CSV table of C-alpha atoms in Angstrom, one decimal:
chain,number,residue,atom,x,y,z
A,64,UNK,CA,21.4,90.5,71.6
A,65,UNK,CA,19.8,88.9,74.7
A,66,UNK,CA,19.2,91.1,77.7
A,67,UNK,CA,16.3,89.5,79.5
A,68,UNK,CA,15.3,85.8,79.9
A,69,UNK,CA,12.8,83.5,81.6
A,70,UNK,CA,13.6,80.2,83.3
A,71,UNK,CA,10.9,79.0,85.7
A,72,UNK,CA,11.5,75.3,85.8
A,73,UNK,CA,12.5,74.1,89.2
A,74,UNK,CA,16.0,72.7,89.8
A,75,UNK,CA,14.9,69.0,89.8
A,76,UNK,CA,12.9,69.4,86.6
A,77,UNK,CA,15.9,71.1,84.9
A,78,UNK,CA,18.0,68.0,85.6
A,79,UNK,CA,15.6,66.0,83.4
A,80,UNK,CA,15.1,68.7,80.8
A,81,UNK,CA,18.9,68.8,80.2
A,82,UNK,CA,19.3,65.1,79.6
A,83,UNK,CA,22.0,63.8,77.3
A,84,UNK,CA,23.7,60.6,76.0
A,85,UNK,CA,27.1,59.7,77.6
A,86,UNK,CA,30.1,58.2,75.8
A,87,UNK,CA,28.5,54.7,76.2
A,88,UNK,CA,25.3,55.9,74.5
A,89,UNK,CA,23.2,55.8,77.7
A,90,UNK,CA,20.7,58.5,78.3
A,91,UNK,CA,21.4,60.4,81.5
A,92,UNK,CA,19.9,63.2,83.5
A,93,UNK,CA,22.2,66.2,84.5
A,94,UNK,CA,23.1,66.7,88.1
A,95,UNK,CA,23.7,70.0,90.0
A,96,UNK,CA,27.1,71.1,91.1
A,97,UNK,CA,27.6,72.8,94.4
A,98,UNK,CA,27.5,76.6,94.0
A,99,UNK,CA,27.9,79.6,96.3
A,100,UNK,CA,25.1,81.4,94.5
A,101,UNK,CA,21.5,80.1,94.0
A,102,UNK,CA,19.4,79.7,90.9
A,103,UNK,CA,15.9,81.1,91.6
A,104,UNK,CA,13.2,80.3,88.9
A,105,UNK,CA,11.8,83.4,87.4
A,106,UNK,CA,10.0,84.7,84.3
A,107,UNK,CA,12.1,87.9,84.3
A,108,UNK,CA,15.8,87.4,84.7
A,109,UNK,CA,18.2,90.2,83.9
A,110,UNK,CA,22.0,90.8,83.8
A,111,UNK,CA,23.6,90.0,87.2
A,112,UNK,CA,20.7,87.7,88.1
A,113,UNK,CA,21.4,84.0,88.1
A,114,UNK,CA,20.9,81.6,85.2
A,115,UNK,CA,21.4,77.8,85.0
A,116,UNK,CA,24.3,76.6,82.8
A,117,UNK,CA,25.6,73.2,81.7
A,118,UNK,CA,29.4,72.6,81.9
A,119,UNK,CA,31.6,69.6,81.3
A,120,UNK,CA,31.9,67.5,84.4
A,121,UNK,CA,35.7,67.6,84.2
A,122,UNK,CA,35.6,71.1,85.8
A,123,UNK,CA,34.3,69.3,88.9
A,124,UNK,CA,36.3,66.1,88.7
A,125,UNK,CA,33.3,64.2,87.2
A,126,UNK,CA,34.9,63.0,84.0
A,127,UNK,CA,32.7,63.0,80.9
A,128,UNK,CA,29.5,63.8,82.9
A,129,UNK,CA,27.6,67.0,82.4
A,130,UNK,CA,26.7,69.1,85.4
A,131,UNK,CA,24.3,72.1,86.0
A,132,UNK,CA,25.8,75.1,87.6
A,133,UNK,CA,24.1,78.3,88.9
A,134,UNK,CA,25.9,81.3,87.3
A,135,UNK,CA,25.6,85.0,87.5
A,136,UNK,CA,24.6,86.3,84.1
A,137,UNK,CA,27.3,88.8,83.3
A,138,UNK,CA,30.8,87.4,83.3
A,139,UNK,CA,33.1,88.9,86.0
A,140,UNK,CA,36.3,90.1,84.3
A,141,UNK,CA,39.4,88.1,85.3
A,142,UNK,CA,41.1,91.2,86.7
A,143,UNK,CA,38.2,92.4,88.8
A,144,UNK,CA,38.7,93.1,92.5
A,145,UNK,CA,36.2,93.7,95.3
A,146,UNK,CA,32.4,93.1,95.2
A,147,UNK,CA,31.8,90.8,92.2
A,148,UNK,CA,28.4,92.4,91.6
A,149,UNK,CA,29.9,95.8,91.2
A,150,UNK,CA,31.9,95.3,88.1
A,151,UNK,CA,30.9,97.9,85.5
A,152,UNK,CA,31.5,96.1,82.2
A,153,UNK,CA,28.6,95.0,80.0
A,154,UNK,CA,29.4,91.3,79.8
A,155,UNK,CA,26.0,89.5,79.5
A,156,UNK,CA,26.6,89.2,75.7
A,157,UNK,CA,29.8,88.7,73.7
A,158,UNK,CA,30.1,88.9,69.9
A,159,UNK,CA,31.2,85.7,68.3
A,160,UNK,CA,33.3,87.7,65.8
A,161,UNK,CA,35.5,89.1,68.6
A,162,UNK,CA,35.8,86.6,71.4
A,163,UNK,CA,38.9,84.8,70.2
A,164,UNK,CA,41.0,88.0,70.3
A,165,UNK,CA,39.2,89.6,73.3
A,166,UNK,CA,41.3,90.4,76.4
A,167,UNK,CA,38.2,89.7,78.4
A,168,UNK,CA,37.1,86.4,76.9
A,169,UNK,CA,40.3,84.9,75.5
A,170,UNK,CA,41.7,83.7,78.9
A,171,UNK,CA,38.5,81.7,79.9
A,172,UNK,CA,38.4,80.3,76.4
A,173,UNK,CA,42.1,79.1,76.7
A,174,UNK,CA,41.1,77.4,80.0
A,175,UNK,CA,38.3,75.5,78.2
A,176,UNK,CA,35.6,77.4,80.2
A,177,UNK,CA,32.8,76.9,77.7
A,178,UNK,CA,29.2,76.5,78.9
A,179,UNK,CA,25.7,76.1,77.7
A,180,UNK,CA,23.4,78.8,79.0
A,181,UNK,CA,19.8,77.7,79.6
A,182,UNK,CA,16.4,79.4,79.6
A,183,UNK,CA,12.8,78.7,78.5
A,184,UNK,CA,12.8,81.8,76.4
A,185,UNK,CA,14.2,85.3,76.2
A,186,UNK,CA,12.8,88.8,75.5
A,187,UNK,CA,13.7,91.2,72.7
A,188,UNK,CA,12.3,94.7,71.9
A,189,UNK,CA,11.2,95.9,68.5
A,190,UNK,CA,11.5,99.7,67.9
A,191,UNK,CA,8.4,101.7,67.1
A,192,UNK,CA,7.8,103.5,63.8
A,193,UNK,CA,8.9,106.7,65.4
A,194,UNK,CA,11.1,107.6,68.3
A,195,UNK,CA,8.1,108.6,70.4
A,196,UNK,CA,6.4,105.2,69.9
A,197,UNK,CA,7.1,102.7,72.7
A,198,UNK,CA,9.2,99.6,71.9
A,199,UNK,CA,7.2,96.4,71.7
A,200,UNK,CA,8.6,93.5,73.7
A,201,UNK,CA,8.5,90.0,72.2
A,202,UNK,CA,9.1,86.6,73.9
A,203,UNK,CA,11.2,84.1,71.9
A,204,UNK,CA,11.3,80.4,72.6
A,205,UNK,CA,11.9,77.0,71.0
A,206,UNK,CA,9.0,75.7,68.9
A,207,UNK,CA,7.0,73.3,70.9
A,208,UNK,CA,4.8,70.2,70.3
A,209,UNK,CA,1.2,70.8,69.4
A,210,UNK,CA,-0.9,72.0,72.4
A,211,UNK,CA,2.1,73.2,74.4
A,212,UNK,CA,1.8,77.0,75.1
A,213,UNK,CA,5.0,78.7,76.1
A,214,UNK,CA,3.1,81.1,78.4
A,215,UNK,CA,1.0,78.4,80.1
A,216,UNK,CA,3.0,75.9,82.2
A,217,UNK,CA,-0.2,73.9,82.9
A,218,UNK,CA,0.2,72.6,79.3
A,219,UNK,CA,3.7,71.3,79.9
A,220,UNK,CA,4.5,67.7,80.6
A,221,UNK,CA,7.1,66.6,83.2
A,222,UNK,CA,8.0,63.2,81.9
A,223,UNK,CA,11.4,61.6,81.4
A,224,UNK,CA,12.4,58.0,80.7
A,225,UNK,CA,15.7,56.4,79.8
A,226,UNK,CA,14.1,55.1,76.6
A,227,UNK,CA,12.5,58.3,75.4
A,228,UNK,CA,14.3,61.0,77.3
A,229,UNK,CA,12.7,64.4,78.2
A,230,UNK,CA,9.2,64.9,76.9
A,231,UNK,CA,8.4,68.2,78.5
A,232,UNK,CA,9.0,71.8,77.6
A,233,UNK,CA,11.9,72.3,75.1
A,234,UNK,CA,14.4,74.7,76.6
A,235,UNK,CA,16.7,77.0,74.7
A,236,UNK,CA,20.4,76.1,74.8
A,237,UNK,CA,22.9,78.9,74.0
A,238,UNK,CA,26.6,78.8,73.6
A,239,UNK,CA,28.4,80.7,76.5
A,240,UNK,CA,31.7,81.3,78.2
A,241,UNK,CA,32.2,81.3,82.0
A,242,UNK,CA,34.7,82.5,84.5
A,243,UNK,CA,35.3,81.6,88.2
A,244,UNK,CA,35.9,84.5,90.6
A,245,UNK,CA,37.2,83.9,94.2
A,246,UNK,CA,35.9,86.3,96.8
A,247,UNK,CA,37.8,87.5,99.9
A,248,UNK,CA,35.9,85.1,102.1
A,249,UNK,CA,36.7,82.0,100.0
A,250,UNK,CA,33.6,81.7,97.9
A,251,UNK,CA,33.8,80.7,94.2
A,252,UNK,CA,31.4,82.7,92.0
A,253,UNK,CA,30.7,81.3,88.6
A,254,UNK,CA,29.5,83.9,86.0
A,255,UNK,CA,28.6,83.6,82.3
A,256,UNK,CA,28.3,85.4,79.0
A,257,UNK,CA,26.0,84.5,76.1
A,258,UNK,CA,27.6,84.4,72.7
A,259,UNK,CA,25.7,86.3,70.0
A,260,UNK,CA,25.9,86.4,66.2
A,261,UNK,CA,24.4,88.2,63.3
A,262,UNK,CA,20.7,87.5,62.9
A,263,UNK,CA,19.6,85.8,59.7
A,264,UNK,CA,16.2,86.0,58.0
A,265,UNK,CA,14.4,84.2,60.8
A,266,UNK,CA,14.8,87.0,63.4
A,267,UNK,CA,16.5,89.9,61.6
A,268,UNK,CA,13.1,91.7,61.4
A,269,UNK,CA,13.2,92.0,65.2
A,270,UNK,CA,16.9,92.6,66.0
A,271,UNK,CA,20.3,92.4,64.2
A,272,UNK,CA,21.8,90.1,66.8
A,273,UNK,CA,20.7,86.7,68.2
A,274,UNK,CA,22.2,84.2,70.6
A,275,UNK,CA,24.2,81.3,69.1
A,276,UNK,CA,21.7,78.4,69.6
A,277,UNK,CA,22.8,74.8,70.2
A,278,UNK,CA,19.7,73.1,68.8
A,279,UNK,CA,21.2,69.6,68.3
A,280,UNK,CA,22.8,67.3,70.8
A,281,UNK,CA,25.9,67.2,68.5
A,282,UNK,CA,26.2,71.0,68.8
A,283,UNK,CA,26.3,70.8,72.6
A,284,UNK,CA,28.8,67.9,72.6
A,285,UNK,CA,31.2,69.8,70.3
A,286,UNK,CA,31.0,73.1,72.3
A,287,UNK,CA,31.6,71.3,75.7
A,288,UNK,CA,34.5,69.3,74.3
A,289,UNK,CA,37.6,70.9,76.0
A,290,UNK,CA,40.0,68.9,73.8
A,291,UNK,CA,38.7,70.7,70.7
A,292,UNK,CA,41.0,73.7,69.9
A,293,UNK,CA,39.4,77.2,70.4
A,294,UNK,CA,39.7,78.0,66.7
A,295,UNK,CA,37.9,74.8,65.7
A,296,UNK,CA,35.2,75.3,68.3
A,297,UNK,CA,34.5,78.8,67.2
A,298,UNK,CA,34.5,77.7,63.5
A,299,UNK,CA,31.8,75.2,64.4
A,300,UNK,CA,29.7,78.0,66.0
A,301,UNK,CA,30.1,80.1,62.9
A,302,UNK,CA,28.5,77.4,60.8
A,303,UNK,CA,25.4,77.1,63.0
A,304,UNK,CA,22.3,78.9,61.6
A,305,UNK,CA,18.7,79.2,62.5
A,306,UNK,CA,16.1,77.5,60.3
A,307,UNK,CA,12.4,78.3,59.9
A,308,UNK,CA,10.5,76.4,62.5
A,309,UNK,CA,13.3,76.4,65.1
A,310,UNK,CA,11.8,79.3,67.1
A,311,UNK,CA,8.4,80.7,67.9
A,312,UNK,CA,7.5,84.1,69.4
A,313,UNK,CA,4.7,86.3,70.6
A,314,UNK,CA,4.2,89.9,71.9
A,315,UNK,CA,4.0,90.5,75.6
A,316,UNK,CA,3.2,93.3,78.0
A,317,UNK,CA,5.6,96.1,78.7
A,318,UNK,CA,5.5,95.0,82.4
A,319,UNK,CA,8.6,93.0,81.5
A,320,UNK,CA,10.5,96.2,80.9
A,321,UNK,CA,11.0,96.5,84.7
A,322,UNK,CA,13.6,93.9,85.7
A,323,UNK,CA,12.3,94.1,89.3
A,324,UNK,CA,8.9,92.9,88.2
A,325,UNK,CA,8.8,89.1,88.4
A,326,UNK,CA,5.1,88.3,87.8
A,327,UNK,CA,4.0,85.2,86.0
A,328,UNK,CA,2.3,87.4,83.4
A,329,UNK,CA,5.7,88.6,82.0
A,330,UNK,CA,5.6,86.1,79.2
A,331,UNK,CA,1.8,86.0,78.8
A,332,UNK,CA,0.8,86.6,75.2
A,333,UNK,CA,-0.8,90.0,74.6
A,334,UNK,CA,-1.8,92.2,71.7
A,335,UNK,CA,0.8,94.4,70.0
A,336,UNK,CA,1.1,97.9,71.5
A,337,UNK,CA,0.5,99.5,68.1
A,338,UNK,CA,-2.6,97.4,67.5
A,339,UNK,CA,-4.1,98.5,70.8
A,340,UNK,CA,-3.2,102.1,70.2
A,341,UNK,CA,-4.3,102.6,66.6
A,342,UNK,CA,-6.7,99.9,65.5
A,343,UNK,CA,-9.2,101.9,63.3
A,344,UNK,CA,-11.8,99.1,63.4
A,345,UNK,CA,-11.7,99.0,67.1
A,346,UNK,CA,-11.9,102.8,67.4
A,347,UNK,CA,-14.9,103.0,64.9
A,348,UNK,CA,-16.7,100.2,66.8
A,349,UNK,CA,-16.2,102.0,70.1
A,350,UNK,CA,-17.3,105.4,68.5
A,351,UNK,CA,-20.5,103.9,67.0
A,352,UNK,CA,-21.3,102.1,70.3
A,353,UNK,CA,-20.9,105.3,72.2
A,354,UNK,CA,-23.1,107.2,69.7
A,355,UNK,CA,-25.8,104.6,69.9
A,356,UNK,CA,-25.7,104.7,73.7
A,357,UNK,CA,-25.9,108.5,73.7
A,358,UNK,CA,-28.9,108.4,71.3
A,359,UNK,CA,-30.7,105.9,73.4
A,360,UNK,CA,-30.1,108.1,76.5
A,361,UNK,CA,-31.5,111.2,74.8
A,362,UNK,CA,-34.6,109.3,73.6
A,363,UNK,CA,-35.2,107.9,77.1
A,364,UNK,CA,-34.9,111.4,78.6
A,365,UNK,CA,-37.4,112.8,76.1
A,366,UNK,CA,-39.8,110.0,76.9
A,367,UNK,CA,-39.6,110.8,80.6
A,368,UNK,CA,-40.3,114.5,79.9
A,369,UNK,CA,-43.4,113.6,77.9
A,370,UNK,CA,-44.6,111.4,80.8
A,371,UNK,CA,-44.5,114.4,83.1
A,372,UNK,CA,-46.7,116.6,80.9
A,373,UNK,CA,-50.3,116.6,82.1
A,374,UNK,CA,-53.0,115.6,79.6
A,375,UNK,CA,-54.7,118.4,77.7
A,376,UNK,CA,-58.2,119.1,79.0
A,377,UNK,CA,-60.8,119.8,76.3
A,378,UNK,CA,-64.2,121.4,76.8
A,379,UNK,CA,-67.1,119.0,76.3
A,380,UNK,CA,-69.7,120.2,73.9
């Protein structure tokens, strides 16, 4: 599953990072659609926070263009009434196996409301060896070019050209479903769900579910194609699999456990909790160092005592 994400690229940079080729084969950047909620870059985004998504331009009267839209991460049920943030269903993830027949997701799917949910990476927690052991958080992201560190934006380029396209940080693109909710005061709130599937050998050691990743341009084009029947679109998603080398990951601090904490160090690589807690080499080195320091301290104390003893006076013959 995916319950926490990071997306810190500013809105203008995201337009370039989500470039694509149009029907004529021309490389284009993606523009932002008007929205009644705001995307705020953050390294710790949780359900009911806002994530950037790509949707087909036809939803905004822009033909075959693609547009970026700020969406609340946790799809608002079609039947919900009142404050849109107070819906109580867990809708930030949806199982691929169930969406076609789901009362919650089938209506948006029939309306062609498919989207691509964007982030730089997401967090997943690995259970400890016992129930008492804390869970270790991991940060998962697309494998990058040599020298690019996912936890250090100073190593990222911000370069785009019509010839070469985006040459900066590679973002994750995940298949999603969205809905549009009208508030009492006339606002339209877009909200989204990330589609998940069974994990294969690449990440099954960490969790049994993973987002459905759209790693190739063709995958994105197919999923956003409203003319493709639902059954065919879902069949295409079922055939997508992760390969070795698609993703990278590292351990991070448990600070990310608190969704209210938004510090830049959320995705900073750290040592594994278990390694910190029970590294015998580290423990022995610390014990020997302490023993050596205590021995030196005792020796120094004894020397000082000897210095205070007056010299023995002997009788001269």
